[in-house]
PDB file of C-alpha atoms and ligand atoms in Angstrom:
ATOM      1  CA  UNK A 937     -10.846  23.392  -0.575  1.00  0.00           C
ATOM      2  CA  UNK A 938     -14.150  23.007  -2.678  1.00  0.00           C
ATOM      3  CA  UNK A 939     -14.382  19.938  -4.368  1.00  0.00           C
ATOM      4  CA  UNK A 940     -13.573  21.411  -7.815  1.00  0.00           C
ATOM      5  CA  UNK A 941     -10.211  22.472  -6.355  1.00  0.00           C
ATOM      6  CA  UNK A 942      -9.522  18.924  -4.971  1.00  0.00           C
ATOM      7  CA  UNK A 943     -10.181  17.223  -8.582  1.00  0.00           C
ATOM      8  CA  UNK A 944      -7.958  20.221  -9.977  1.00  0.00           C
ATOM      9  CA  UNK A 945      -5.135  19.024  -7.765  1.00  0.00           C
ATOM     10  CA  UNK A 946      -5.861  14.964  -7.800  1.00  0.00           C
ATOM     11  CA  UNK A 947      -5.332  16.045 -11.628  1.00  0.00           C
ATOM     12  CA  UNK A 948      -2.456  17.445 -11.223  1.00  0.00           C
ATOM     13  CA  UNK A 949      -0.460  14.586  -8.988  1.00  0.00           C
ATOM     14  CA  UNK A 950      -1.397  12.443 -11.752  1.00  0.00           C
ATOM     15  CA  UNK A 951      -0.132  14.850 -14.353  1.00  0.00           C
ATOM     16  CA  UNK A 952       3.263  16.002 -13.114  1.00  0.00           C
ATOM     17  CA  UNK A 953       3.722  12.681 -10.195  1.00  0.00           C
ATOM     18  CA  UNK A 954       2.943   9.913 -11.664  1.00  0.00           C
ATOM     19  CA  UNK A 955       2.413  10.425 -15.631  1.00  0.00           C
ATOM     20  CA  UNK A 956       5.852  12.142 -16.064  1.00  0.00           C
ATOM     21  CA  UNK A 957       7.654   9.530 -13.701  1.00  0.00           C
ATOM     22  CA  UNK A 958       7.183   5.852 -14.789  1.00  0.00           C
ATOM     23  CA  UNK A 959       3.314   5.454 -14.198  1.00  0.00           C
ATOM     24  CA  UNK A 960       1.987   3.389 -17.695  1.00  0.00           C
ATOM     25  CA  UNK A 961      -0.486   1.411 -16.561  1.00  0.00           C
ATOM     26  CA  UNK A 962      -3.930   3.409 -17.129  1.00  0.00           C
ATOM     27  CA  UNK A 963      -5.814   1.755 -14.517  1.00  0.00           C
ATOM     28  CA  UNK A 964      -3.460   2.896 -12.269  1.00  0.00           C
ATOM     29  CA  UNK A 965      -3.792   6.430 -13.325  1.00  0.00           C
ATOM     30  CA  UNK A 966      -7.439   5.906 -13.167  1.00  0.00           C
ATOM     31  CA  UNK A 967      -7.541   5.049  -9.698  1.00  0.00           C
ATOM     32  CA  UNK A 968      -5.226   7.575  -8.342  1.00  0.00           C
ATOM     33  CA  UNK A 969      -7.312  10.262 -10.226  1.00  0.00           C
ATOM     34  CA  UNK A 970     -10.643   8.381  -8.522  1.00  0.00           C
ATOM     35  CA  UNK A 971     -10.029   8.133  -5.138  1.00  0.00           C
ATOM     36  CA  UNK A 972     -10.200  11.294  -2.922  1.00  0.00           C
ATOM     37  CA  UNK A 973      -6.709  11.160  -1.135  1.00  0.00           C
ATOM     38  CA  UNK A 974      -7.621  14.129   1.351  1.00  0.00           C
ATOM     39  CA  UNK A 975     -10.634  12.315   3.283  1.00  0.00           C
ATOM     40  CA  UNK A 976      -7.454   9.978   4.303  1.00  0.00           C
ATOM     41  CA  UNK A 977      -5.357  12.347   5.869  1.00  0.00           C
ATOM     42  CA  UNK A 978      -5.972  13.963   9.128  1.00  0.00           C
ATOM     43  CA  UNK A 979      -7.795  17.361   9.048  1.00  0.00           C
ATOM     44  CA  UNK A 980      -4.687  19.404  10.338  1.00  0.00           C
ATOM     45  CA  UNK A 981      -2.468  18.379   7.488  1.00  0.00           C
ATOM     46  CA  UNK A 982      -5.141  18.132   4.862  1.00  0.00           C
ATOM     47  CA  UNK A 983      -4.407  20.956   2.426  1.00  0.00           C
ATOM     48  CA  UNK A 984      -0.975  18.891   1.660  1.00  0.00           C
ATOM     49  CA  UNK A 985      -2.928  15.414   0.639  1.00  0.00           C
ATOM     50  CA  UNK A 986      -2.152  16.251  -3.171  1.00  0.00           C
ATOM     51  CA  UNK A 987       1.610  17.089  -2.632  1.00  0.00           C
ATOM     52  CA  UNK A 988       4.673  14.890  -3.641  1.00  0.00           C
ATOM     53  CA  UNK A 989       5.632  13.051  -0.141  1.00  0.00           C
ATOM     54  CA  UNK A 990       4.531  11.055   2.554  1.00  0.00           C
ATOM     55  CA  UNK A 991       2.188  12.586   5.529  1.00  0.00           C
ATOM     56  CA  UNK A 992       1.488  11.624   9.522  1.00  0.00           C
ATOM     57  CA  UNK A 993      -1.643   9.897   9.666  1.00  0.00           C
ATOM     58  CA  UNK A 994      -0.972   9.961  13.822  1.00  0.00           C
ATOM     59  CA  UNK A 995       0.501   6.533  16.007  1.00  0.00           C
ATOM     60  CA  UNK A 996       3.949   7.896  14.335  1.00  0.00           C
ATOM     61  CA  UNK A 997       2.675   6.224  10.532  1.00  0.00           C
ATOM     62  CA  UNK A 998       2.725   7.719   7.565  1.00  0.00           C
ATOM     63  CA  UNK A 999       0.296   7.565   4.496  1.00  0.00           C
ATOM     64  CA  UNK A1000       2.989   6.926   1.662  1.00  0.00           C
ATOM     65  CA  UNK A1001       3.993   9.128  -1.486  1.00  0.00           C
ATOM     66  CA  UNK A1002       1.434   9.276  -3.779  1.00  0.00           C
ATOM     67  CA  UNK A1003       3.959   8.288  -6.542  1.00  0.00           C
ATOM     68  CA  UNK A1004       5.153   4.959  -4.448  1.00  0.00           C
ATOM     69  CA  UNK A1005       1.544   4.084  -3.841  1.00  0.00           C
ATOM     70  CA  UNK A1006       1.214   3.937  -7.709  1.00  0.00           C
ATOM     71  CA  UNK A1007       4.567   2.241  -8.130  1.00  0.00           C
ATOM     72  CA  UNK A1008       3.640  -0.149  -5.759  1.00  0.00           C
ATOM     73  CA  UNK A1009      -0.078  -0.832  -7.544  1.00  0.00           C
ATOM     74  CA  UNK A1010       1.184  -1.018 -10.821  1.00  0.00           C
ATOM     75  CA  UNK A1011       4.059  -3.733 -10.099  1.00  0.00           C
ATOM     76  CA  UNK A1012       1.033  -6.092  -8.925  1.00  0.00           C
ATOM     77  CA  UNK A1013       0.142  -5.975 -12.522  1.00  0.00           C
ATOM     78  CA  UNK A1014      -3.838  -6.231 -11.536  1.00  0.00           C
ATOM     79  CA  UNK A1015      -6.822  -6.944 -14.091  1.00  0.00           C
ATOM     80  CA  UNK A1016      -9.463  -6.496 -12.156  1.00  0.00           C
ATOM     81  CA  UNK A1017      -9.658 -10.322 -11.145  1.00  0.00           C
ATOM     82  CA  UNK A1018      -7.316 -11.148  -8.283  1.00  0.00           C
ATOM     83  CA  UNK A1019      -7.712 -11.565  -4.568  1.00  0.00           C
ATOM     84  CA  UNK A1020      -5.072  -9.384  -3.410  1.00  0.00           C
ATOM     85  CA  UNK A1021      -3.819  -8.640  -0.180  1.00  0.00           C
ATOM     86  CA  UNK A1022      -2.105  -5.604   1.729  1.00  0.00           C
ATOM     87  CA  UNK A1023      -0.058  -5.641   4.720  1.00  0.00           C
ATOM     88  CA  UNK A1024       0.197  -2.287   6.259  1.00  0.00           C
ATOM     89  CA  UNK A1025      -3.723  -0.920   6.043  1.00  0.00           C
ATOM     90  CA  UNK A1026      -2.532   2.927   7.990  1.00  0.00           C
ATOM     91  CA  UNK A1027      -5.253   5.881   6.376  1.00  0.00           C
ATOM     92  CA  UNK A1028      -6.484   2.932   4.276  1.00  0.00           C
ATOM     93  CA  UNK A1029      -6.189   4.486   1.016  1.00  0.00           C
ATOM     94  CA  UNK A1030      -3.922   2.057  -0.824  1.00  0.00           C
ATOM     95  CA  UNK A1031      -6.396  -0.190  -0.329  1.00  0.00           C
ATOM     96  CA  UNK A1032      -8.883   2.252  -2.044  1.00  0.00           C
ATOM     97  CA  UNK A1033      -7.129   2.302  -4.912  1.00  0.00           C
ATOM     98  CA  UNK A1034      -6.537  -1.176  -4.747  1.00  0.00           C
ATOM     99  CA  UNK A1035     -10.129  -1.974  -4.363  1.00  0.00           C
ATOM    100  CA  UNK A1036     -10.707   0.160  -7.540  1.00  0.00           C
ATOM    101  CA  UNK A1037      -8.501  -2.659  -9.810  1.00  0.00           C
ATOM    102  CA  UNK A1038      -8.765  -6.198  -8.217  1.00  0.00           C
ATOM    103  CA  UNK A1039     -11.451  -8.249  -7.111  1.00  0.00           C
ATOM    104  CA  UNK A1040     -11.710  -8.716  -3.712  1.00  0.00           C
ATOM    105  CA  UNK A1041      -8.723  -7.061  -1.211  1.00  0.00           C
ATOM    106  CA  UNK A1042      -7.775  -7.953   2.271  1.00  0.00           C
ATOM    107  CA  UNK A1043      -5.970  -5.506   4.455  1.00  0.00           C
ATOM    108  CA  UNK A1044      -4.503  -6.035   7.870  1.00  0.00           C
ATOM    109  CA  UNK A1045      -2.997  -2.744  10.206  1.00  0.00           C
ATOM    110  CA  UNK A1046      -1.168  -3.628  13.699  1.00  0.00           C
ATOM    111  CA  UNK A1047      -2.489  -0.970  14.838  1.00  0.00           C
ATOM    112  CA  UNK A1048      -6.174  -1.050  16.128  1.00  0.00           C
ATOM    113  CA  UNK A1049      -6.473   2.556  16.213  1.00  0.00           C
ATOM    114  CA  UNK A1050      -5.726   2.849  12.644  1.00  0.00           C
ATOM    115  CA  UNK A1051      -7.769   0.169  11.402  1.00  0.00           C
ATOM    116  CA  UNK A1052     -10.373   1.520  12.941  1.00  0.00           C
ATOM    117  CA  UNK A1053     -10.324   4.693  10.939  1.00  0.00           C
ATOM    118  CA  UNK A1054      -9.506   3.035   7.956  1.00  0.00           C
ATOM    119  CA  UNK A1055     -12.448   1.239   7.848  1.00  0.00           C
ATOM    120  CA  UNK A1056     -14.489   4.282   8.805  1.00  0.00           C
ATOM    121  CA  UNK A1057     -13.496   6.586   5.720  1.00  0.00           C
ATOM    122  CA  UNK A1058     -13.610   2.982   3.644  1.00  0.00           C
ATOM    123  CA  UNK A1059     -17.233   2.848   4.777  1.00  0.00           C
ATOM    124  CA  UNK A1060     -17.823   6.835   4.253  1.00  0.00           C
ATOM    125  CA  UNK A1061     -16.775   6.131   0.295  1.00  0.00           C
ATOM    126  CA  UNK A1062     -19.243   3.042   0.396  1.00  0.00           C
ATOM    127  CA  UNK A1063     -15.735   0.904  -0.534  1.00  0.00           C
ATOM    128  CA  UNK A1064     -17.965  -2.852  -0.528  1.00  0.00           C
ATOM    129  CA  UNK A1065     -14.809  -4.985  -1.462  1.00  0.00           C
ATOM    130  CA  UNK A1066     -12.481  -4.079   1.000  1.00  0.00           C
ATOM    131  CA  UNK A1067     -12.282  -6.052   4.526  1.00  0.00           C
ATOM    132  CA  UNK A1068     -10.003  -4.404   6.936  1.00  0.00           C
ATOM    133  CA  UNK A1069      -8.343  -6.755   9.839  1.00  0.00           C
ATOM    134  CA  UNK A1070      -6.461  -5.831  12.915  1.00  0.00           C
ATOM    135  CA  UNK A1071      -3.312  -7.998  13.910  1.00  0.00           C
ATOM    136  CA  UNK A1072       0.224  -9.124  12.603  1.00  0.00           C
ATOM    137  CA  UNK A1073       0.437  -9.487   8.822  1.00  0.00           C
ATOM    138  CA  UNK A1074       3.603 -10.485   9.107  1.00  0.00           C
ATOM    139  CA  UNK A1075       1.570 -14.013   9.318  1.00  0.00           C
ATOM    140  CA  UNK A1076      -0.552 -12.893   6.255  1.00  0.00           C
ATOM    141  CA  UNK A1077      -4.098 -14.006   6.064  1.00  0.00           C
ATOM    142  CA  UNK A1078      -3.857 -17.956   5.278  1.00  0.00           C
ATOM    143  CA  UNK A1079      -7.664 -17.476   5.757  1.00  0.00           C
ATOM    144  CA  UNK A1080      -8.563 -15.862   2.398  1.00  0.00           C
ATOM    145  CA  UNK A1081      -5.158 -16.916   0.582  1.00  0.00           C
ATOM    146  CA  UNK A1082      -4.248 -17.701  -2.031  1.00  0.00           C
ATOM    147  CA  UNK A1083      -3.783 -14.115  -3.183  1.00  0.00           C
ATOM    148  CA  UNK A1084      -2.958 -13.105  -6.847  1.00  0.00           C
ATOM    149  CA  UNK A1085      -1.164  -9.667  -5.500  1.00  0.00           C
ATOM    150  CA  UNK A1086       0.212  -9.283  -1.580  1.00  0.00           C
ATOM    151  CA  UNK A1087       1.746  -5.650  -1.495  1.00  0.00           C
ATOM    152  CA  UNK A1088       3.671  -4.865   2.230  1.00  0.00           C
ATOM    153  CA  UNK A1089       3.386  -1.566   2.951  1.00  0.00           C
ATOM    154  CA  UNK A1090       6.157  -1.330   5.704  1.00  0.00           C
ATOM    155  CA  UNK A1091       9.965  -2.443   5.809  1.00  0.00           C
ATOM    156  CA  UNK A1092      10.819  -6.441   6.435  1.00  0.00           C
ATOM    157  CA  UNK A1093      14.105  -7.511   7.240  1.00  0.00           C
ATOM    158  CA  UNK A1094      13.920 -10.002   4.607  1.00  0.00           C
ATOM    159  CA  UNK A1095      10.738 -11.745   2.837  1.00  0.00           C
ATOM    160  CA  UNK A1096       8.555 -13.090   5.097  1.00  0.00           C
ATOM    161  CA  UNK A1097       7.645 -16.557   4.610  1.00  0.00           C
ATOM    162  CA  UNK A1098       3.803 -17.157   4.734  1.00  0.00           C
ATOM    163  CA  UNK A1099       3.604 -14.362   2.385  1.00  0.00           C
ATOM    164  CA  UNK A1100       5.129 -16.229  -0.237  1.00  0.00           C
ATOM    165  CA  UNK A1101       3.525 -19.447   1.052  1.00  0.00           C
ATOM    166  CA  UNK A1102       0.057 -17.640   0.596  1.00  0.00           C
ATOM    167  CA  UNK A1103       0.786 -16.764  -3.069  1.00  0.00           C
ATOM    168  CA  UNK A1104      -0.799 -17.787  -5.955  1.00  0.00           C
ATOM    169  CA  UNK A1105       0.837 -20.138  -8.430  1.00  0.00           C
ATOM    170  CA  UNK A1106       1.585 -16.773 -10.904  1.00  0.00           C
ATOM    171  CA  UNK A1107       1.035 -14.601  -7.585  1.00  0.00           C
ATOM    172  CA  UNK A1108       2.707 -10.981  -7.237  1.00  0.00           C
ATOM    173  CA  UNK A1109       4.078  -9.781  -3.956  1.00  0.00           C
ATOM    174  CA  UNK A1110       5.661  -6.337  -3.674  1.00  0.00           C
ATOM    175  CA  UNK A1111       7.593  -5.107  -0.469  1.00  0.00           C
ATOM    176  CA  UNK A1112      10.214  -3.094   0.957  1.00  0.00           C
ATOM    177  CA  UNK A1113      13.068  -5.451   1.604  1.00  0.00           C
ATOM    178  CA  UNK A1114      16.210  -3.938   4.047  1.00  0.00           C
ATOM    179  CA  UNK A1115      17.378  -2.106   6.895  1.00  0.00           C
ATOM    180  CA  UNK A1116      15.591   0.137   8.870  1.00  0.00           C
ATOM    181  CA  UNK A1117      16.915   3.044   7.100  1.00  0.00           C
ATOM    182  CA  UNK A1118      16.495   2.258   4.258  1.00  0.00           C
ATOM    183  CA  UNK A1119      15.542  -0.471   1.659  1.00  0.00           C
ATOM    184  CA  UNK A1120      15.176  -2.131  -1.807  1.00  0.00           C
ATOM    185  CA  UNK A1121      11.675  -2.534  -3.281  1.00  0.00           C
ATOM    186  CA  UNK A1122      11.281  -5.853  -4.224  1.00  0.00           C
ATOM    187  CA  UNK A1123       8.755  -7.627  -6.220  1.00  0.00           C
ATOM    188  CA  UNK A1124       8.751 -11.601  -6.167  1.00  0.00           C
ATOM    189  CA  UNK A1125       6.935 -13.826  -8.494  1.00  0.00           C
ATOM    190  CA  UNK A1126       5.963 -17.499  -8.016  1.00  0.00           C
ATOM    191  CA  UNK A1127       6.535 -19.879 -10.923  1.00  0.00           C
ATOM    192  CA  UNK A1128       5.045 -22.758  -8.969  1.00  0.00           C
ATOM    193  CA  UNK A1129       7.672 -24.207  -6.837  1.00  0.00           C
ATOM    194  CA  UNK A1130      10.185 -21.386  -7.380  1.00  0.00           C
ATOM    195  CA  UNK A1131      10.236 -17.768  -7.064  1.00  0.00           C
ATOM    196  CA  UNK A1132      12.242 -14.552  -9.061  1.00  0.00           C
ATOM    197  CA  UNK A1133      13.167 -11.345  -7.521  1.00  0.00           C
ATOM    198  CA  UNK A1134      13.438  -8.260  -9.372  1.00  0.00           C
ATOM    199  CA  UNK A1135      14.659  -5.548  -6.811  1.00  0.00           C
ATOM    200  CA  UNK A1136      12.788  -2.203  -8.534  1.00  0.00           C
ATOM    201  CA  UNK A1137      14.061   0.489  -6.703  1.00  0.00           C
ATOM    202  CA  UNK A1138      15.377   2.106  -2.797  1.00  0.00           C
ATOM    203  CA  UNK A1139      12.971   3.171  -0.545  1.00  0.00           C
ATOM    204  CA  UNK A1140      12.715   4.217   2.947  1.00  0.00           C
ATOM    205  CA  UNK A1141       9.474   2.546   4.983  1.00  0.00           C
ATOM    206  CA  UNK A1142       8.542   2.537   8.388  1.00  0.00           C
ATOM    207  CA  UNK A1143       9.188  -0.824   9.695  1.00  0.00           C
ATOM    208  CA  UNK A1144       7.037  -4.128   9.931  1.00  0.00           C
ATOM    209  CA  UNK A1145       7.054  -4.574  13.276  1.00  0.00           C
ATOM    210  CA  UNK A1146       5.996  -8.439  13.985  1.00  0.00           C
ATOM    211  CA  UNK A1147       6.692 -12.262  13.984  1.00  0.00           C
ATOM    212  CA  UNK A1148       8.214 -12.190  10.416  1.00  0.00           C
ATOM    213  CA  UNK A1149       9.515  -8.468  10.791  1.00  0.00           C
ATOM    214  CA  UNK A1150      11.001  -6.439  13.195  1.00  0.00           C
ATOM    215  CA  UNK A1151      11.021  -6.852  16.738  1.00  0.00           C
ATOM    216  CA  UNK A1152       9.512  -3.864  18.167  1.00  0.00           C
ATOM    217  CA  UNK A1153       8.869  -0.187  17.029  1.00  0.00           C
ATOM    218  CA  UNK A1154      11.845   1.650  19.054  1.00  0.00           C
ATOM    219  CA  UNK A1155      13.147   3.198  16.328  1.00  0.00           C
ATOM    220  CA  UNK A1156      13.231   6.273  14.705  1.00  0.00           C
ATOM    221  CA  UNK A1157       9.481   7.781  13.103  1.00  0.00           C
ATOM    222  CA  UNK A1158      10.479   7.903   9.575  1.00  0.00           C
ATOM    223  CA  UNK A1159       8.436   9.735   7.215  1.00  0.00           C
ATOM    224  CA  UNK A1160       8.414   8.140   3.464  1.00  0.00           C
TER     225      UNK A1160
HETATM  226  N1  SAM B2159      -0.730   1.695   3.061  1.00  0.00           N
HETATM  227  C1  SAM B2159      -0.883   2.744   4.008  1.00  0.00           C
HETATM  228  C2  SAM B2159      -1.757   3.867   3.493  1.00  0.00           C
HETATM  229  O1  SAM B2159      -2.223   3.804   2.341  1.00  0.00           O
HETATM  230  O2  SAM B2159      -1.991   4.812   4.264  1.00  0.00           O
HETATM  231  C3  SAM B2159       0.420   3.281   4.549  1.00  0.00           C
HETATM  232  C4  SAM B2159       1.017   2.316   5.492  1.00  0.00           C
HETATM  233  S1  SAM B2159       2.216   2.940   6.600  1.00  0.00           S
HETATM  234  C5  SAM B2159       3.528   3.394   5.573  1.00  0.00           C
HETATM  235  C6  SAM B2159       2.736   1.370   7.270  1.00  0.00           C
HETATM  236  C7  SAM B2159       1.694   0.735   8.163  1.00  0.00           C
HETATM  237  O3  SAM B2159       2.105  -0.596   8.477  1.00  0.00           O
HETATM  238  C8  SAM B2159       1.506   1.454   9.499  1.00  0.00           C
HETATM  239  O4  SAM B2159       0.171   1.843   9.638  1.00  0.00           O
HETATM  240  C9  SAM B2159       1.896   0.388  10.534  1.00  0.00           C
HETATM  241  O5  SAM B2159       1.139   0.451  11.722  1.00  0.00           O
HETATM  242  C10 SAM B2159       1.626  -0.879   9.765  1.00  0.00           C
HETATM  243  N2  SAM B2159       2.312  -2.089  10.254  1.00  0.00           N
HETATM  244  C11 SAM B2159       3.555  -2.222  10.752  1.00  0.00           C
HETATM  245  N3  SAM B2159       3.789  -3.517  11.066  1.00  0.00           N
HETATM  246  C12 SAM B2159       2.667  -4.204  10.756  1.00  0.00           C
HETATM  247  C13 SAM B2159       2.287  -5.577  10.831  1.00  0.00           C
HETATM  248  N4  SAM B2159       3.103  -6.526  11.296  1.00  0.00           N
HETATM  249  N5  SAM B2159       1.055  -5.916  10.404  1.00  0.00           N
HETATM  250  C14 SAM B2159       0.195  -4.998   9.938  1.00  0.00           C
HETATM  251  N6  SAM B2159       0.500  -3.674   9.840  1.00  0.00           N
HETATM  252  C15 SAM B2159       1.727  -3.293  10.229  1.00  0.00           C
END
């Protein structure tokens, strides 16, 4: 595809994926329309980077839906301030698009393979506020915390605690919360001491797989 046709069809998923679902928040559109999804997705299933569902980005991961990438951005309610952090790094583009509306964002991926691609096409689209870690963010990253947005991108069990721990007083943190079928996308806010849930809508991630998630990655590849 030439690079006309790619902005023709970035258009487009914004158009008829996100702008006629429940995608308001015109950063968020901005972003989507910005980044070039296709440089994240392996060659062999490139020509489907614009489409409405998740792909393989190899080590049996997925690069989400387009439309659950934007749900999940716009529910951190981001001005272009925060420190945010995202568990879950895989192709690395939710992180691009991240990078395009916060501050500063820290991503960690289990998976060292994956990381190390991420970073690559990060460093291809000269991405300068992106840092890209390798281990279990399960933990989170007390190093750089507090964080005004943490977004999971894989399924927990239940909330893991140093997430919430490392959130900001008004902090945002938006995960898939469940079974390893399926689950209920959660976003918590911090009032201080105390902390509301408002359970958005069901999703189906692969799993966390870590200290604070699951216990190993056994199961089932599931695409989402
Ligand atoms: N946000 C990604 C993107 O834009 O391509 C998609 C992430 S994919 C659905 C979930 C990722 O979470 C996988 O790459 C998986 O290896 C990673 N993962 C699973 N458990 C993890 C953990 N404890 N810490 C960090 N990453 C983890």
């Amino acid at each position: 595809m030439s690079e006309s046709d790619d902005l023709a069809a970035r258009r487009r998923m914004v158009d008829e994926q996100l702008r006629e679902r429940d995608i308001t928040d015109a950063r968020v559109l901005e972003a989507m329309m910005t980044v070039p999804r296709h440089l994240f997705i392996p060659p062999e299933s490139r020509h489907f980077a614009y489409s409405d569902g998740p792909l393989p980005i190899g080590q049996r991961q997925t690069i989400s839906q387009p439309y659950i990438v934007a749900l999940m951005t716009q529910l951190l309610e981001l001005v272009g301030t925060e420190t945010v952090l995202e568990v879950g790094t895989g192709s690395g583009y939710q992180a691009a698009v991240l990078a395009r509306l916060a501050r500063q964002v820290y991503t960690v991926e289990r998976s060292a393979e994956l990381a190390g691609l991420a970073r690559q096409v990060l460093e291809r689209l000269e991405v300068e506020n992106v840092a890209v870690s390798q281990g279990d963010g399960s933990r989170g990253l007390p190093e750089f915390a507090p964080y005004q947005g943490v977004v999971v991108t894989a399924a927990a069990p239940r909330v893991p605690r140093p997430l919430l721990d490392q959130l900001d007083l008004e902090g945002r943190l938006v995960l898939p919360v469940g079974g390893r079928d399926g689950q209920i996308l959660e976003r918590w806010r911090r009032d201080g001491k105390d902390f509301r849930v408002e359970r958005i809508v069901p999703v189906a991630f692969v799993p966390l797989i870590g200290e604070h998630g699951w216990a190993d990655d056994e199961g089932e590849c599931r695409w989402i």
